[in-house]
């Protein structure tokens, strides 16, 4: 019997956990599999082993492990595989298919464009757009964000776009924002490439508040539960079914 295990990041912020769970429920309802569980990598219960065990206890013999992650980085390459290996040793009769993060997709980049439009502020000719990523020590993260930047540039060739990061990569958000302020851009659009709310989003808002209103800084919404994301995650789940059936 097939089961699906969604692995989200986890957060100390209750709202972030609720948001992730509610999003995953939207996708679960579109997947024709009776056994589906949600778990978390850190900070939140159930963890991956607990989620895996729940599926096994319910009779799952084939489990699709789905990373609820935007891009490929340390969690995808190291943390989740380590937990999968540990659970496969505990339950050797269970076949595991490991899904992919959403990755770089044009339709996801289009969400960023929509988030800018939703501010109802038309970017001036000298406006600056900061795409803000979580950041990672894995070089793939910077490659992916560079591609996303190029895709957004193709949508609006007149935008002056820069990528910055909240951790691990450079330039940092603080550095990029200060540089944009120093160069006196009439508008600075901060576009978070983040899925759910949480501590990072609060940090972004707090940092922007320190500059007050006179610098024309516009904080756009995160990606959230946009339908494009629902479709993309659903497809990642269905891809693992094809892998198992091969």
Short mmCIF file of C-alpha atoms in Angstrom, two decimals:
data_model
loop_
_atom_site.label_atom_id
_atom_site.label_comp_id
_atom_site.label_asym_id
_atom_site.label_seq_id
_atom_site.Cartn_x
_atom_site.Cartn_y
_atom_site.Cartn_z
CA UNK A 1 0.00 0.00 0.00
CA UNK A 2 1.29 3.44 -0.94
CA UNK A 3 1.79 6.29 1.51
CA UNK A 4 2.98 9.88 1.12
CA UNK A 5 5.12 11.67 3.70
CA UNK A 6 5.39 15.46 3.32
CA UNK A 7 8.51 16.86 5.00
CA UNK A 8 8.23 20.55 5.85
CA UNK A 9 10.93 22.67 7.47
CA UNK A 10 9.39 23.40 10.87
CA UNK A 11 9.34 26.62 12.87
CA UNK A 12 9.17 28.04 16.38
CA UNK A 13 6.33 30.25 15.12
CA UNK A 14 2.94 28.57 15.50
CA UNK A 15 1.49 30.57 12.62
CA UNK A 16 4.19 29.25 10.29
CA UNK A 17 3.49 25.63 11.24
CA UNK A 18 -0.25 26.13 10.80
CA UNK A 19 0.32 27.77 7.42
CA UNK A 20 2.48 24.86 6.23
CA UNK A 21 0.02 22.24 7.48
CA UNK A 22 -2.93 23.99 5.85
CA UNK A 23 -1.07 24.29 2.56
CA UNK A 24 -0.13 20.62 2.56
CA UNK A 25 -3.75 19.72 3.33
CA UNK A 26 -4.78 21.53 0.14
CA UNK A 27 -2.41 19.30 -1.82
CA UNK A 28 -3.38 16.13 0.05
CA UNK A 29 -6.96 16.64 -1.06
CA UNK A 30 -5.78 16.53 -4.67
CA UNK A 31 -3.82 13.27 -4.27
CA UNK A 32 -5.74 10.00 -4.58
CA UNK A 33 -3.82 8.16 -1.85
CA UNK A 34 -5.48 7.19 1.46
CA UNK A 35 -2.29 7.24 3.56
CA UNK A 36 -0.74 10.71 3.80
CA UNK A 37 1.17 12.28 6.68
CA UNK A 38 2.91 15.59 7.37
CA UNK A 39 6.13 15.83 9.36
CA UNK A 40 8.88 18.36 10.03
CA UNK A 41 12.66 18.49 9.81
CA UNK A 42 13.19 20.43 13.02
CA UNK A 43 11.59 22.46 15.79
CA UNK A 44 8.16 20.89 15.32
CA UNK A 45 6.56 17.49 15.88
CA UNK A 46 6.07 14.97 14.39
CA UNK A 47 9.57 14.54 13.01
CA UNK A 48 10.39 12.49 9.92
CA UNK A 49 10.84 9.22 11.80
CA UNK A 50 7.52 9.65 13.58
CA UNK A 51 5.74 10.42 10.32
CA UNK A 52 7.38 7.44 8.63
CA UNK A 53 6.36 5.13 11.48
CA UNK A 54 2.77 6.35 11.35
CA UNK A 55 2.54 5.39 7.69
CA UNK A 56 4.12 1.99 8.32
CA UNK A 57 1.73 1.35 11.21
CA UNK A 58 -1.17 2.11 8.88
CA UNK A 59 0.06 -0.48 6.40
CA UNK A 60 2.22 1.50 3.96
CA UNK A 61 4.74 -0.62 2.06
CA UNK A 62 5.67 2.07 -0.49
CA UNK A 63 6.37 5.56 0.84
CA UNK A 64 6.92 8.70 -1.22
CA UNK A 65 8.98 11.16 0.83
CA UNK A 66 8.20 14.65 -0.46
CA UNK A 67 10.41 17.59 0.57
CA UNK A 68 8.22 20.67 0.99
CA UNK A 69 11.13 22.87 -0.03
CA UNK A 70 11.53 25.52 -2.70
CA UNK A 71 15.12 24.82 -3.71
CA UNK A 72 17.78 22.13 -3.42
CA UNK A 73 20.16 22.74 -0.53
CA UNK A 74 21.48 21.06 2.61
CA UNK A 75 18.15 19.76 3.86
CA UNK A 76 17.46 18.07 0.54
CA UNK A 77 20.95 16.68 -0.09
CA UNK A 78 21.91 15.69 3.47
CA UNK A 79 19.35 15.92 6.27
CA UNK A 80 16.36 14.21 4.70
CA UNK A 81 18.36 11.38 3.01
CA UNK A 82 20.05 10.65 6.36
CA UNK A 83 16.65 10.20 8.02
CA UNK A 84 15.33 8.14 5.13
CA UNK A 85 18.31 5.78 5.38
CA UNK A 86 17.79 5.38 9.11
CA UNK A 87 14.14 4.50 8.65
CA UNK A 88 14.81 2.11 5.79
CA UNK A 89 17.10 0.19 8.12
CA UNK A 90 14.26 -0.02 10.65
CA UNK A 91 11.69 -1.02 8.03
CA UNK A 92 13.59 -2.87 5.27
CA UNK A 93 10.34 -4.15 3.72
CA UNK A 94 9.27 -0.60 2.83
CA UNK A 95 10.15 0.83 -0.59
CA UNK A 96 10.98 4.55 -0.51
CA UNK A 97 10.80 7.01 -3.40
CA UNK A 98 12.40 10.39 -2.68
CA UNK A 99 10.83 13.40 -4.38
CA UNK A 100 12.42 16.65 -5.48
CA UNK A 101 12.04 20.22 -4.18
CA UNK A 102 9.96 22.48 -6.39
CA UNK A 103 13.12 23.90 -7.94
CA UNK A 104 13.31 26.73 -10.45
CA UNK A 105 10.10 27.04 -12.44
CA UNK A 106 8.88 29.89 -14.61
CA UNK A 107 5.41 29.76 -13.08
CA UNK A 108 6.88 30.23 -9.60
CA UNK A 109 8.89 33.21 -10.76
CA UNK A 110 5.67 34.65 -12.13
CA UNK A 111 4.38 34.72 -8.54
CA UNK A 112 7.13 37.24 -7.71
CA UNK A 113 5.92 39.43 -10.56
CA UNK A 114 2.37 39.16 -9.23
CA UNK A 115 3.50 40.04 -5.73
CA UNK A 116 5.03 43.26 -7.06
CA UNK A 117 1.84 44.05 -9.00
CA UNK A 118 -0.26 43.40 -5.88
CA UNK A 119 1.39 46.36 -4.14
CA UNK A 120 -0.49 48.51 -6.70
CA UNK A 121 2.66 50.56 -7.08
CA UNK A 122 4.13 50.82 -10.56
CA UNK A 123 7.93 50.61 -10.36
CA UNK A 124 9.60 53.88 -11.31
CA UNK A 125 12.33 53.90 -13.92
CA UNK A 126 14.97 54.03 -11.16
CA UNK A 127 13.30 51.48 -8.88
CA UNK A 128 15.34 48.68 -7.31
CA UNK A 129 13.98 45.16 -6.85
CA UNK A 130 15.61 42.93 -4.24
CA UNK A 131 14.79 39.22 -4.57
CA UNK A 132 15.40 37.93 -1.07
CA UNK A 133 16.35 34.27 -0.63
CA UNK A 134 16.81 32.23 2.53
CA UNK A 135 20.42 31.43 1.63
CA UNK A 136 22.54 28.28 1.89
CA UNK A 137 26.17 27.18 1.88
CA UNK A 138 25.31 24.91 -1.04
CA UNK A 139 26.33 26.70 -4.28
CA UNK A 140 23.21 25.42 -6.04
CA UNK A 141 21.13 27.95 -4.11
CA UNK A 142 22.93 30.91 -5.67
CA UNK A 143 22.73 29.35 -9.14
CA UNK A 144 18.98 28.86 -8.71
CA UNK A 145 18.35 32.39 -7.48
CA UNK A 146 20.39 33.78 -10.38
CA UNK A 147 18.14 31.88 -12.78
CA UNK A 148 15.04 33.19 -11.00
CA UNK A 149 16.42 36.71 -11.30
CA UNK A 150 16.93 36.21 -15.06
CA UNK A 151 13.38 34.88 -15.43
CA UNK A 152 11.92 37.88 -13.60
CA UNK A 153 14.07 40.15 -15.75
CA UNK A 154 12.57 38.55 -18.86
CA UNK A 155 9.08 39.35 -17.57
CA UNK A 156 10.00 43.01 -17.07
CA UNK A 157 13.23 43.99 -18.78
CA UNK A 158 13.09 47.48 -17.27
CA UNK A 159 13.48 46.29 -13.69
CA UNK A 160 16.80 46.76 -11.89
CA UNK A 161 16.96 43.45 -10.01
CA UNK A 162 19.43 42.14 -7.46
CA UNK A 163 19.47 38.93 -5.41
CA UNK A 164 20.36 39.02 -1.72
CA UNK A 165 20.17 36.55 1.14
CA UNK A 166 19.13 36.18 4.75
CA UNK A 167 22.00 33.84 5.66
CA UNK A 168 25.07 31.98 4.39
CA UNK A 169 25.34 33.77 1.00
CA UNK A 170 26.24 37.28 -0.03
CA UNK A 171 25.27 39.98 -0.38
CA UNK A 172 23.24 39.92 2.79
CA UNK A 173 19.82 41.50 2.90
CA UNK A 174 21.09 44.27 5.14
CA UNK A 175 23.99 45.05 2.81
CA UNK A 176 21.84 45.10 -0.32
CA UNK A 177 19.14 47.21 1.32
CA UNK A 178 21.64 49.74 2.67
CA UNK A 179 23.31 49.95 -0.74
CA UNK A 180 19.96 50.61 -2.43
CA UNK A 181 19.18 53.32 0.13
CA UNK A 182 22.62 54.90 -0.33
CA UNK A 183 22.08 55.04 -4.09
CA UNK A 184 18.81 56.91 -3.50
CA UNK A 185 16.50 54.69 -5.55
CA UNK A 186 13.06 56.27 -5.47
CA UNK A 187 11.53 52.85 -4.74
CA UNK A 188 12.97 49.65 -3.31
CA UNK A 189 10.79 46.55 -3.74
CA UNK A 190 11.74 43.72 -1.38
CA UNK A 191 10.39 40.45 -2.80
CA UNK A 192 10.89 37.48 -0.43
CA UNK A 193 11.42 34.12 -2.10
CA UNK A 194 9.95 32.45 0.98
CA UNK A 195 7.10 29.97 1.11
CA UNK A 196 5.63 30.47 4.58
CA UNK A 197 5.73 33.04 7.36
CA UNK A 198 8.03 32.74 10.35
CA UNK A 199 10.99 34.28 12.12
CA UNK A 200 12.71 35.21 8.85
CA UNK A 201 9.73 37.17 7.62
CA UNK A 202 9.54 39.02 10.93
CA UNK A 203 13.23 39.84 10.63
CA UNK A 204 12.67 41.27 7.15
CA UNK A 205 9.85 43.51 8.36
CA UNK A 206 11.85 44.68 11.38
CA UNK A 207 14.87 45.52 9.22
CA UNK A 208 12.74 47.54 6.82
CA UNK A 209 11.03 49.38 9.69
CA UNK A 210 14.41 50.68 10.82
CA UNK A 211 14.55 52.78 7.65
CA UNK A 212 11.12 54.29 8.27
CA UNK A 213 9.03 55.40 5.30
CA UNK A 214 11.06 58.12 3.64
CA UNK A 215 13.18 55.70 1.59
CA UNK A 216 10.27 54.26 -0.41
CA UNK A 217 10.81 50.64 0.67
CA UNK A 218 7.96 48.34 -0.36
CA UNK A 219 7.73 44.88 1.20
CA UNK A 220 5.92 42.40 -1.04
CA UNK A 221 4.10 39.32 0.19
CA UNK A 222 5.80 35.93 0.41
CA UNK A 223 4.89 33.16 -2.03
CA UNK A 224 2.23 31.75 0.32
CA UNK A 225 -0.42 29.29 -0.82
CA UNK A 226 -0.52 30.44 -4.43
CA UNK A 227 -2.20 27.96 -6.77
CA UNK A 228 1.01 27.61 -8.81
CA UNK A 229 2.73 26.23 -5.72
CA UNK A 230 -0.08 23.78 -5.07
CA UNK A 231 0.13 22.46 -8.62
CA UNK A 232 3.93 22.25 -8.46
CA UNK A 233 3.92 20.26 -5.20
CA UNK A 234 1.17 17.96 -6.50
CA UNK A 235 3.31 17.22 -9.54
CA UNK A 236 6.31 16.42 -7.35
CA UNK A 237 4.18 13.86 -5.48
CA UNK A 238 2.90 12.27 -8.67
CA UNK A 239 6.43 12.02 -10.08
CA UNK A 240 7.37 9.67 -7.23
CA UNK A 241 4.48 7.37 -8.13
CA UNK A 242 5.93 7.02 -11.61
CA UNK A 243 9.35 6.21 -10.13
CA UNK A 244 7.92 3.44 -7.95
CA UNK A 245 6.02 1.96 -10.87
CA UNK A 246 9.04 1.79 -13.19
#
